[in-house]
mmCIF file of C-alpha atoms and ligand atoms in Angstrom:
data_model
loop_
_atom_site.group_PDB
_atom_site.id
_atom_site.type_symbol
_atom_site.label_atom_id
_atom_site.label_comp_id
_atom_site.label_asym_id
_atom_site.label_seq_id
_atom_site.Cartn_x
_atom_site.Cartn_y
_atom_site.Cartn_z
ATOM 1 C CA MET X 1 60.889 67.829 201.865
ATOM 2 C CA ALA X 2 59.791 66.846 198.360
ATOM 3 C CA GLU X 3 59.760 69.700 195.903
ATOM 4 C CA LYS X 4 56.435 70.999 194.581
ATOM 5 C CA ILE X 5 56.869 72.673 191.219
ATOM 6 C CA LEU X 6 54.572 75.322 189.749
ATOM 7 C CA VAL X 7 54.957 76.283 186.091
ATOM 8 C CA ILE X 8 53.138 79.486 185.126
ATOM 9 C CA GLY X 9 52.499 80.059 181.429
ATOM 10 C CA ALA X 10 52.943 76.311 181.037
ATOM 11 C CA CYS X 11 51.169 75.913 177.690
ATOM 12 C CA GLY X 12 53.621 78.065 175.710
ATOM 13 C CA GLN X 13 56.591 76.948 173.615
ATOM 14 C CA VAL X 14 59.008 76.579 176.554
ATOM 15 C CA GLY X 15 56.439 75.571 179.183
ATOM 16 C CA THR X 16 55.147 72.559 177.276
ATOM 17 C CA GLU X 17 58.602 70.989 177.054
ATOM 18 C CA LEU X 18 59.673 72.135 180.499
ATOM 19 C CA VAL X 19 56.613 70.529 182.136
ATOM 20 C CA GLU X 20 57.366 67.218 180.423
ATOM 21 C CA ASN X 21 60.964 67.323 181.705
ATOM 22 C CA LEU X 22 59.895 68.317 185.217
ATOM 23 C CA GLN X 23 57.356 65.476 185.335
ATOM 24 C CA ASN X 24 60.170 63.054 184.473
ATOM 25 C CA ILE X 25 62.443 64.499 187.167
ATOM 26 C CA TYR X 26 60.009 65.114 190.057
ATOM 27 C CA GLY X 27 57.082 62.855 189.150
ATOM 28 C CA ALA X 28 53.887 64.165 187.545
ATOM 29 C CA ALA X 29 52.148 64.359 190.933
ATOM 30 C CA ASN X 30 54.628 67.037 192.041
ATOM 31 C CA VAL X 31 54.312 69.291 188.991
ATOM 32 C CA VAL X 32 51.469 71.802 188.665
ATOM 33 C CA ALA X 33 51.025 73.361 185.224
ATOM 34 C CA SER X 34 49.054 76.598 184.929
ATOM 35 C CA ASP X 35 48.041 78.968 182.167
ATOM 36 C CA ILE X 36 45.153 81.197 181.102
ATOM 37 C CA ARG X 37 43.885 78.342 178.925
ATOM 38 C CA LYS X 38 44.638 74.654 178.765
ATOM 39 C CA SER X 39 46.387 73.261 175.708
ATOM 40 C CA ASP X 40 45.374 69.838 174.386
ATOM 41 C CA ASN X 41 49.000 68.643 174.391
ATOM 42 C CA PRO X 42 48.979 65.196 176.075
ATOM 43 C CA VAL X 43 51.629 66.345 178.569
ATOM 44 C CA PHE X 44 48.896 68.263 180.436
ATOM 45 C CA GLN X 45 46.885 65.113 180.994
ATOM 46 C CA ASN X 46 49.456 64.146 183.643
ATOM 47 C CA GLY X 47 49.837 65.985 186.939
ATOM 48 C CA SER X 48 47.679 68.941 187.969
ATOM 49 C CA PHE X 49 46.535 71.831 185.805
ATOM 50 C CA GLU X 50 45.157 75.151 187.047
ATOM 51 C CA MET X 51 43.740 78.094 185.143
ATOM 52 C CA LEU X 52 45.875 81.039 186.201
ATOM 53 C CA ASN X 53 45.869 84.622 184.976
ATOM 54 C CA VAL X 54 48.968 86.370 186.370
ATOM 55 C CA LEU X 55 47.028 89.650 186.525
ATOM 56 C CA ASP X 56 44.460 88.114 188.902
ATOM 57 C CA LYS X 57 45.842 88.293 192.455
ATOM 58 C CA THR X 58 42.936 86.289 193.912
ATOM 59 C CA GLN X 59 43.565 83.419 191.526
ATOM 60 C CA ILE X 60 47.300 83.569 192.264
ATOM 61 C CA ALA X 61 46.650 83.367 196.032
ATOM 62 C CA GLU X 62 44.330 80.391 195.489
ATOM 63 C CA VAL X 63 46.877 78.452 193.433
ATOM 64 C CA PHE X 64 49.841 79.264 195.707
ATOM 65 C CA GLY X 65 47.743 78.522 198.811
ATOM 66 C CA LYS X 66 46.499 75.226 197.422
ATOM 67 C CA TYR X 67 49.852 73.807 196.255
ATOM 68 C CA LYS X 68 52.451 75.696 198.360
ATOM 69 C CA PRO X 69 55.078 75.434 195.588
ATOM 70 C CA THR X 70 58.759 75.274 196.527
ATOM 71 C CA ILE X 71 60.059 76.053 193.017
ATOM 72 C CA VAL X 72 58.277 78.317 190.507
ATOM 73 C CA TYR X 73 58.926 78.791 186.788
ATOM 74 C CA HIS X 74 57.216 82.013 185.726
ATOM 75 C CA LEU X 75 57.039 81.904 181.926
ATOM 76 C CA ALA X 76 53.850 83.893 181.216
ATOM 77 C CA ALA X 77 54.638 86.815 178.888
ATOM 78 C CA LEU X 78 53.723 88.427 175.585
ATOM 79 C CA LEU X 79 56.602 87.935 173.123
ATOM 80 C CA SER X 80 58.088 90.621 170.899
ATOM 81 C CA ALA X 81 55.718 90.734 167.914
ATOM 82 C CA THR X 82 52.522 90.321 169.969
ATOM 83 C CA ALA X 83 53.624 92.956 172.472
ATOM 84 C CA GLU X 84 54.327 95.413 169.621
ATOM 85 C CA ALA X 85 50.756 94.855 168.404
ATOM 86 C CA ASN X 86 49.410 95.605 171.900
ATOM 87 C CA PRO X 87 52.051 97.564 173.849
ATOM 88 C CA LYS X 88 49.831 98.352 176.862
ATOM 89 C CA LEU X 89 48.906 94.712 177.392
ATOM 90 C CA GLY X 90 52.554 93.770 176.806
ATOM 91 C CA TRP X 91 53.643 96.101 179.591
ATOM 92 C CA GLU X 92 50.821 95.040 181.926
ATOM 93 C CA LEU X 93 51.218 91.288 181.498
ATOM 94 C CA ASN X 94 55.017 91.278 181.474
ATOM 95 C CA MET X 95 55.504 93.752 184.360
ATOM 96 C CA ASP X 96 52.431 93.609 186.634
ATOM 97 C CA GLY X 97 52.198 89.866 186.099
ATOM 98 C CA THR X 98 55.827 89.494 187.182
ATOM 99 C CA PHE X 99 55.365 91.685 190.288
ATOM 100 C CA ASN X 100 52.305 89.640 191.270
ATOM 101 C CA ILE X 101 54.205 86.368 190.958
ATOM 102 C CA PHE X 102 57.375 87.647 192.684
ATOM 103 C CA ASP X 103 55.244 88.947 195.575
ATOM 104 C CA ALA X 104 53.374 85.648 195.860
ATOM 105 C CA CYS X 105 56.727 83.811 195.898
ATOM 106 C CA LEU X 106 57.830 85.979 198.824
ATOM 107 C CA GLU X 107 54.536 85.592 200.661
ATOM 108 C CA TYR X 108 54.395 81.810 200.292
ATOM 109 C CA GLY X 109 58.124 81.227 200.979
ATOM 110 C CA VAL X 110 59.035 79.818 197.558
ATOM 111 C CA LYS X 111 62.644 78.574 197.642
ATOM 112 C CA ARG X 112 63.661 79.386 194.052
ATOM 113 C CA ILE X 113 62.036 81.048 191.067
ATOM 114 C CA PHE X 114 63.061 81.030 187.409
ATOM 115 C CA TRP X 115 62.124 84.010 185.231
ATOM 116 C CA PRO X 116 63.212 84.215 181.591
ATOM 117 C CA SER X 117 64.731 87.273 180.016
ATOM 118 C CA SER X 118 65.606 87.495 176.327
ATOM 119 C CA ILE X 119 68.095 88.812 173.772
ATOM 120 C CA ALA X 120 65.383 91.475 173.328
ATOM 121 C CA VAL X 121 67.023 93.435 176.188
ATOM 122 C CA PHE X 122 69.646 94.445 173.610
ATOM 123 C CA GLY X 123 68.969 97.201 171.114
ATOM 124 C CA PRO X 124 70.408 98.959 168.082
ATOM 125 C CA THR X 125 73.218 100.572 170.102
ATOM 126 C CA THR X 126 74.413 97.259 171.591
ATOM 127 C CA PRO X 127 77.579 95.731 170.051
ATOM 128 C CA ALA X 128 76.050 93.115 167.728
ATOM 129 C CA VAL X 129 78.805 90.517 167.511
ATOM 130 C CA LEU X 130 79.569 88.391 170.564
ATOM 131 C CA THR X 131 77.467 90.758 172.642
ATOM 132 C CA PRO X 132 79.040 90.944 176.105
ATOM 133 C CA GLN X 133 77.215 90.136 179.325
ATOM 134 C CA SER X 134 77.420 93.739 180.522
ATOM 135 C CA THR X 135 76.897 96.181 177.712
ATOM 136 C CA ILE X 136 74.668 98.959 176.371
ATOM 137 C CA LEU X 137 71.018 98.047 176.995
ATOM 138 C CA GLU X 138 68.734 100.375 175.037
ATOM 139 C CA PRO X 139 65.926 98.124 173.710
ATOM 140 C CA ASN X 140 63.398 99.776 171.415
ATOM 141 C CA THR X 141 60.542 97.250 171.661
ATOM 142 C CA VAL X 142 58.031 97.099 174.494
ATOM 143 C CA TYR X 143 58.938 93.436 175.009
ATOM 144 C CA GLY X 144 62.628 94.323 175.321
ATOM 145 C CA ILE X 145 61.843 97.185 177.699
ATOM 146 C CA THR X 146 59.811 94.856 179.952
ATOM 147 C CA LYS X 147 62.544 92.227 179.892
ATOM 148 C CA LEU X 148 65.179 94.809 180.838
ATOM 149 C CA ALA X 149 63.006 96.213 183.647
ATOM 150 C CA GLY X 150 62.255 92.641 184.751
ATOM 151 C CA GLU X 151 65.987 91.855 184.960
ATOM 152 C CA ARG X 152 66.539 94.894 187.138
ATOM 153 C CA TYR X 153 63.639 93.775 189.363
ATOM 154 C CA CYS X 154 65.088 90.252 189.656
ATOM 155 C CA GLU X 155 68.278 91.748 191.055
ATOM 156 C CA TYR X 156 66.310 94.182 193.236
ATOM 157 C CA TYR X 157 64.080 91.470 194.751
ATOM 158 C CA TYR X 158 67.156 89.343 195.444
ATOM 159 C CA ASN X 159 69.100 92.167 197.112
ATOM 160 C CA ARG X 160 66.195 93.715 198.973
ATOM 161 C CA TYR X 161 64.043 90.716 199.921
ATOM 162 C CA GLY X 162 66.337 87.737 199.402
ATOM 163 C CA LEU X 163 64.087 86.213 196.710
ATOM 164 C CA ASP X 164 66.231 83.565 195.007
ATOM 165 C CA VAL X 165 65.462 84.441 191.375
ATOM 166 C CA ARG X 166 67.491 82.920 188.548
ATOM 167 C CA SER X 167 67.313 84.092 184.960
ATOM 168 C CA ILE X 168 68.757 83.604 181.484
ATOM 169 C CA ARG X 169 68.393 85.652 178.307
ATOM 170 C CA TYR X 170 66.785 83.219 175.875
ATOM 171 C CA PRO X 171 67.808 83.474 172.217
ATOM 172 C CA GLY X 172 65.293 82.391 169.539
ATOM 173 C CA LEU X 173 64.148 78.891 170.508
ATOM 174 C CA ILE X 174 63.707 76.046 168.045
ATOM 175 C CA GLY X 175 61.985 72.800 168.948
ATOM 176 C CA TRP X 176 59.777 70.176 167.322
ATOM 177 C CA LYS X 177 57.493 69.359 170.260
ATOM 178 C CA SER X 178 55.797 72.746 170.573
ATOM 179 C CA LEU X 179 55.100 75.787 168.435
ATOM 180 C CA PRO X 180 56.186 79.343 169.228
ATOM 181 C CA GLY X 181 53.633 82.139 169.321
ATOM 182 C CA GLY X 182 54.105 85.835 168.718
ATOM 183 C CA GLY X 183 57.893 86.047 168.504
ATOM 184 C CA THR X 184 60.245 87.505 165.900
ATOM 185 C CA THR X 185 62.385 84.372 165.788
ATOM 186 C CA ASP X 186 59.366 82.122 165.048
ATOM 187 C CA TYR X 187 60.363 81.826 161.376
ATOM 188 C CA ALA X 188 63.150 79.459 162.388
ATOM 189 C CA VAL X 189 60.575 76.903 163.590
ATOM 190 C CA ASP X 190 57.974 77.490 160.901
ATOM 191 C CA ILE X 191 60.559 76.983 158.137
ATOM 192 C CA PHE X 192 60.980 73.307 159.125
ATOM 193 C CA HIS X 193 57.232 72.613 159.061
ATOM 194 C CA GLN X 194 56.869 74.281 155.655
ATOM 195 C CA ALA X 195 60.026 72.662 154.263
ATOM 196 C CA LEU X 196 58.553 69.256 155.045
ATOM 197 C CA LYS X 197 55.051 70.100 153.837
ATOM 198 C CA THR X 198 55.718 72.151 150.699
ATOM 199 C CA LYS X 199 59.514 72.193 150.205
ATOM 200 C CA SER X 200 59.323 75.977 150.234
ATOM 201 C CA TYR X 201 59.184 78.835 152.717
ATOM 202 C CA THR X 202 58.605 82.583 152.593
ATOM 203 C CA SER X 203 60.669 84.336 155.237
ATOM 204 C CA PHE X 204 59.485 87.541 156.912
ATOM 205 C CA LEU X 205 63.106 88.380 157.843
ATOM 206 C CA ASP X 206 65.650 89.271 155.182
ATOM 207 C CA GLU X 207 68.440 86.958 154.094
ATOM 208 C CA SER X 208 71.182 88.719 156.069
ATOM 209 C CA THR X 209 69.391 88.856 159.435
ATOM 210 C CA THR X 210 71.641 86.804 161.681
ATOM 211 C CA LEU X 211 70.171 86.076 165.105
ATOM 212 C CA PRO X 212 71.212 84.062 168.167
ATOM 213 C CA MET X 213 69.227 80.794 168.256
ATOM 214 C CA MET X 214 69.067 77.683 170.418
ATOM 215 C CA HIS X 215 67.584 74.205 170.236
ATOM 216 C CA MET X 216 64.746 73.804 172.755
ATOM 217 C CA GLU X 217 66.440 70.807 174.360
ATOM 218 C CA ASP X 218 69.421 73.054 175.222
ATOM 219 C CA ALA X 219 67.088 75.843 176.420
ATOM 220 C CA VAL X 220 65.148 73.530 178.743
ATOM 221 C CA ARG X 221 68.382 72.050 180.069
ATOM 222 C CA ALA X 222 69.791 75.558 180.704
ATOM 223 C CA THR X 223 66.558 76.448 182.529
ATOM 224 C CA LEU X 224 66.760 73.382 184.753
ATOM 225 C CA GLU X 225 70.512 73.723 185.326
ATOM 226 C CA ILE X 226 70.425 77.346 186.432
ATOM 227 C CA THR X 227 67.379 76.753 188.655
ATOM 228 C CA ASP X 228 69.006 73.762 190.334
ATOM 229 C CA ALA X 229 72.536 75.213 190.658
ATOM 230 C CA PRO X 230 73.812 75.890 194.192
ATOM 231 C CA ALA X 231 72.960 79.492 195.110
ATOM 232 C CA GLU X 232 76.611 80.499 195.500
ATOM 233 C CA LYS X 233 77.251 79.714 191.822
ATOM 234 C CA ILE X 234 74.652 82.246 190.698
ATOM 235 C CA LYS X 235 76.791 85.354 190.862
ATOM 236 C CA LEU X 236 74.572 87.396 188.552
ATOM 237 C CA ARG X 237 71.117 88.098 189.907
ATOM 238 C CA SER X 238 69.869 89.984 186.856
ATOM 239 C CA SER X 239 70.077 87.579 183.897
ATOM 240 C CA TYR X 240 72.780 85.522 182.161
ATOM 241 C CA ASN X 241 73.685 85.621 178.465
ATOM 242 C CA ILE X 242 73.538 82.107 177.028
ATOM 243 C CA SER X 243 74.438 81.104 173.515
ATOM 244 C CA GLY X 244 73.606 78.150 171.291
ATOM 245 C CA THR X 245 74.217 78.964 167.639
ATOM 246 C CA SER X 246 73.629 81.881 165.229
ATOM 247 C CA PHE X 247 72.429 81.961 161.641
ATOM 248 C CA ASN X 248 70.440 83.924 159.070
ATOM 249 C CA PRO X 249 67.583 82.573 156.904
ATOM 250 C CA GLU X 250 69.907 81.904 153.965
ATOM 251 C CA GLU X 251 72.318 79.840 156.091
ATOM 252 C CA LEU X 252 69.419 77.905 157.604
ATOM 253 C CA ALA X 253 67.983 77.191 154.158
ATOM 254 C CA ALA X 254 71.387 75.976 152.901
ATOM 255 C CA GLU X 255 71.570 73.531 155.810
ATOM 256 C CA ILE X 256 67.992 72.325 155.161
ATOM 257 C CA ARG X 257 68.891 71.800 151.464
ATOM 258 C CA LYS X 258 71.502 69.232 152.510
ATOM 259 C CA HIS X 259 68.486 67.042 153.399
ATOM 260 C CA ILE X 260 65.778 68.450 151.094
ATOM 261 C CA PRO X 261 67.782 69.458 147.994
ATOM 262 C CA ASP X 262 64.917 71.171 146.148
ATOM 263 C CA PHE X 263 63.853 73.336 149.125
ATOM 264 C CA THR X 264 63.280 76.955 148.037
ATOM 265 C CA LEU X 265 63.330 80.113 150.130
ATOM 266 C CA ASP X 266 61.579 83.385 149.223
ATOM 267 C CA TYR X 267 61.229 86.632 151.098
ATOM 268 C CA ALA X 268 58.258 88.828 152.056
ATOM 269 C CA ILE X 269 59.695 91.135 154.701
ATOM 270 C CA ASP X 270 57.255 92.444 157.296
ATOM 271 C CA HIS X 271 57.179 94.552 160.490
ATOM 272 C CA ARG X 272 59.175 91.934 162.409
ATOM 273 C CA GLN X 273 62.292 92.854 160.399
ATOM 274 C CA LYS X 274 62.633 96.085 162.375
ATOM 275 C CA ILE X 275 62.562 94.160 165.662
ATOM 276 C CA ALA X 276 65.084 91.580 164.430
ATOM 277 C CA SER X 277 67.405 94.292 163.089
ATOM 278 C CA SER X 278 67.659 95.770 166.581
ATOM 279 C CA TRP X 279 68.904 92.477 168.085
ATOM 280 C CA PRO X 280 72.477 91.106 168.119
ATOM 281 C CA ASP X 281 73.990 88.520 165.769
ATOM 282 C CA SER X 282 75.737 86.473 168.433
ATOM 283 C CA ILE X 283 76.174 86.316 172.198
ATOM 284 C CA ASP X 284 79.176 86.003 174.513
ATOM 285 C CA ASP X 285 78.102 83.652 177.304
ATOM 286 C CA ALA X 286 81.486 83.236 179.037
ATOM 287 C CA GLN X 287 80.036 84.150 182.437
ATOM 288 C CA ALA X 288 77.280 81.487 182.335
ATOM 289 C CA ARG X 289 79.932 78.920 181.360
ATOM 290 C CA ALA X 290 82.243 79.982 184.183
ATOM 291 C CA ASP X 291 79.620 80.401 186.929
ATOM 292 C CA TRP X 292 77.265 77.440 186.518
ATOM 293 C CA GLY X 293 78.853 75.396 183.756
ATOM 294 C CA TRP X 294 76.620 76.239 180.779
ATOM 295 C CA GLN X 295 77.473 74.250 177.628
ATOM 296 C CA GLU X 296 75.264 73.947 174.548
ATOM 297 C CA LYS X 297 74.882 70.693 172.615
ATOM 298 C CA TYR X 298 73.392 71.906 169.333
ATOM 299 C CA ASN X 299 75.063 73.777 166.476
ATOM 300 C CA LEU X 300 73.299 74.627 163.208
ATOM 301 C CA GLU X 301 74.144 71.285 161.612
ATOM 302 C CA ASN X 302 72.863 68.945 164.331
ATOM 303 C CA LEU X 303 69.925 71.260 165.096
ATOM 304 C CA VAL X 304 68.672 70.927 161.498
ATOM 305 C CA ILE X 305 69.139 67.151 161.480
ATOM 306 C CA ASN X 306 67.302 66.860 164.802
ATOM 307 C CA MET X 307 64.376 69.026 163.664
ATOM 308 C CA LEU X 308 63.882 67.264 160.309
ATOM 309 C CA ASP X 309 64.351 63.871 161.873
ATOM 310 C CA ASN X 310 61.798 64.449 164.616
ATOM 311 C CA LEU X 311 59.284 66.179 162.403
ATOM 312 C CA GLY X 312 59.482 63.081 160.234
ATOM 313 C CA GLY X 313 61.186 64.504 157.216
ATOM 314 C CA LEU X 314 64.546 62.892 156.775
ATOM 315 C CA SER X 315 62.831 60.201 154.715
ATOM 316 C CA LEU X 316 62.391 62.907 152.018
ATOM 317 C CA THR X 317 66.091 62.570 151.087
ATOM 318 C CA GLU X 318 65.912 58.798 150.736
HETATM 319 C C1 AKB A 1 60.859 86.592 170.356
HETATM 320 O O1 AKB A 1 61.189 86.465 169.172
HETATM 321 O O2 AKB A 1 60.120 87.497 170.772
HETATM 322 C C2 AKB A 1 61.408 85.601 171.364
HETATM 323 C C3 AKB A 1 62.648 86.115 172.011
HETATM 324 C C4 AKB A 1 63.914 86.209 171.256
HETATM 325 O O3 AKB A 1 62.627 86.433 173.177
HETATM 326 N N1 AKB A 1 61.666 84.357 170.733
#
C-alpha cells in the first residue's frame, strides 16, 4: 500500500523543509500538510493542505478520516521563548495537542508517528558537556517540561498501546529555507540574515553561551531516517540525543568573519539568556549512531559556508 503522509504543524521551521523533502520522496499527491494557518511558501502550493488545530478533536477526526494517513509527523508546538511568555498555552498545546494526535493515530491505525523532543528536556543540573543519553532531566522551562513529559508519553504509548512513535531531541536548528519562530536558538539563524543585510548583529545571548546546533538539512534527514528505520533498530522509545555541532555567538561570528571580514557583533542580553544558560553545551549521541546509524554532515565551518552561500552572501567577499 502506498504511504499517505500527514505533517501537522507543517508551516513551521522544520515542517516547511520536511514537507518539501516528503513531496520529493512520496510524491506531492501523497503528502498532506496541515497547520492552524497556511504559509505562503510555494511548497504548500503542491499536494494537499488542511487547516488543523491540534486542540480541536473534531477537526482532527475530519482530517484523519479524510486522508487515513499511514505516517504522521506531529510538529505542532510552542517553542521555548513563546511558551515562557504564555505558559498555560504552552502546556495545553504541547501536551493536550500531543495526546489528541497520539489518540487519533491509535484510532485510525497509523503505522508510524514522529514526534520531536528537544535539548530543552535538560536543565541546570544536567551535565553540560557531552550530555549523556540517560542523565538528570530537571528542565526549568515550560517548554522543557512538556518535552520531557511528552518523551515519557511516547514510551508509555509504545509500551501500553503499541503506538510506533519515534523521536529525537532536536538541538537549535539552522536553515536558509525557513525562519524559526519563538525559540531561544533563533539568534543563530537571524545572525546570517543580518550579517548579509547590515554586516552587524546584536545577540540576545552572551558571548560564552555555547549551545548544541544543527543544520536543517541534517535535522530533516535525521527525522526521515529515524521514521523510516526498521522498528527493531529503534531501541529507545522515549527520544534519542542527536548532535550536529556546538558553538557560542563569538565562535559563530568569527566563522562568519572569514567570509564577511568587517562583520561586527554586539550584545543586548534578554530573558532568553536564562533559558539558554539552563541547556547543555554539547550532546553525546552515541546511542543514535549505534542504533539507527545517525551521522551528521555539517560542522560549524561548512554550516556557515552553506548558509551564506544559499542566502546569497558569499559574493560579499569577492
Ligand atoms: C528553542 O530554542 O526553543 C528550540 C529548541 C532548542 O527546541 N529551537
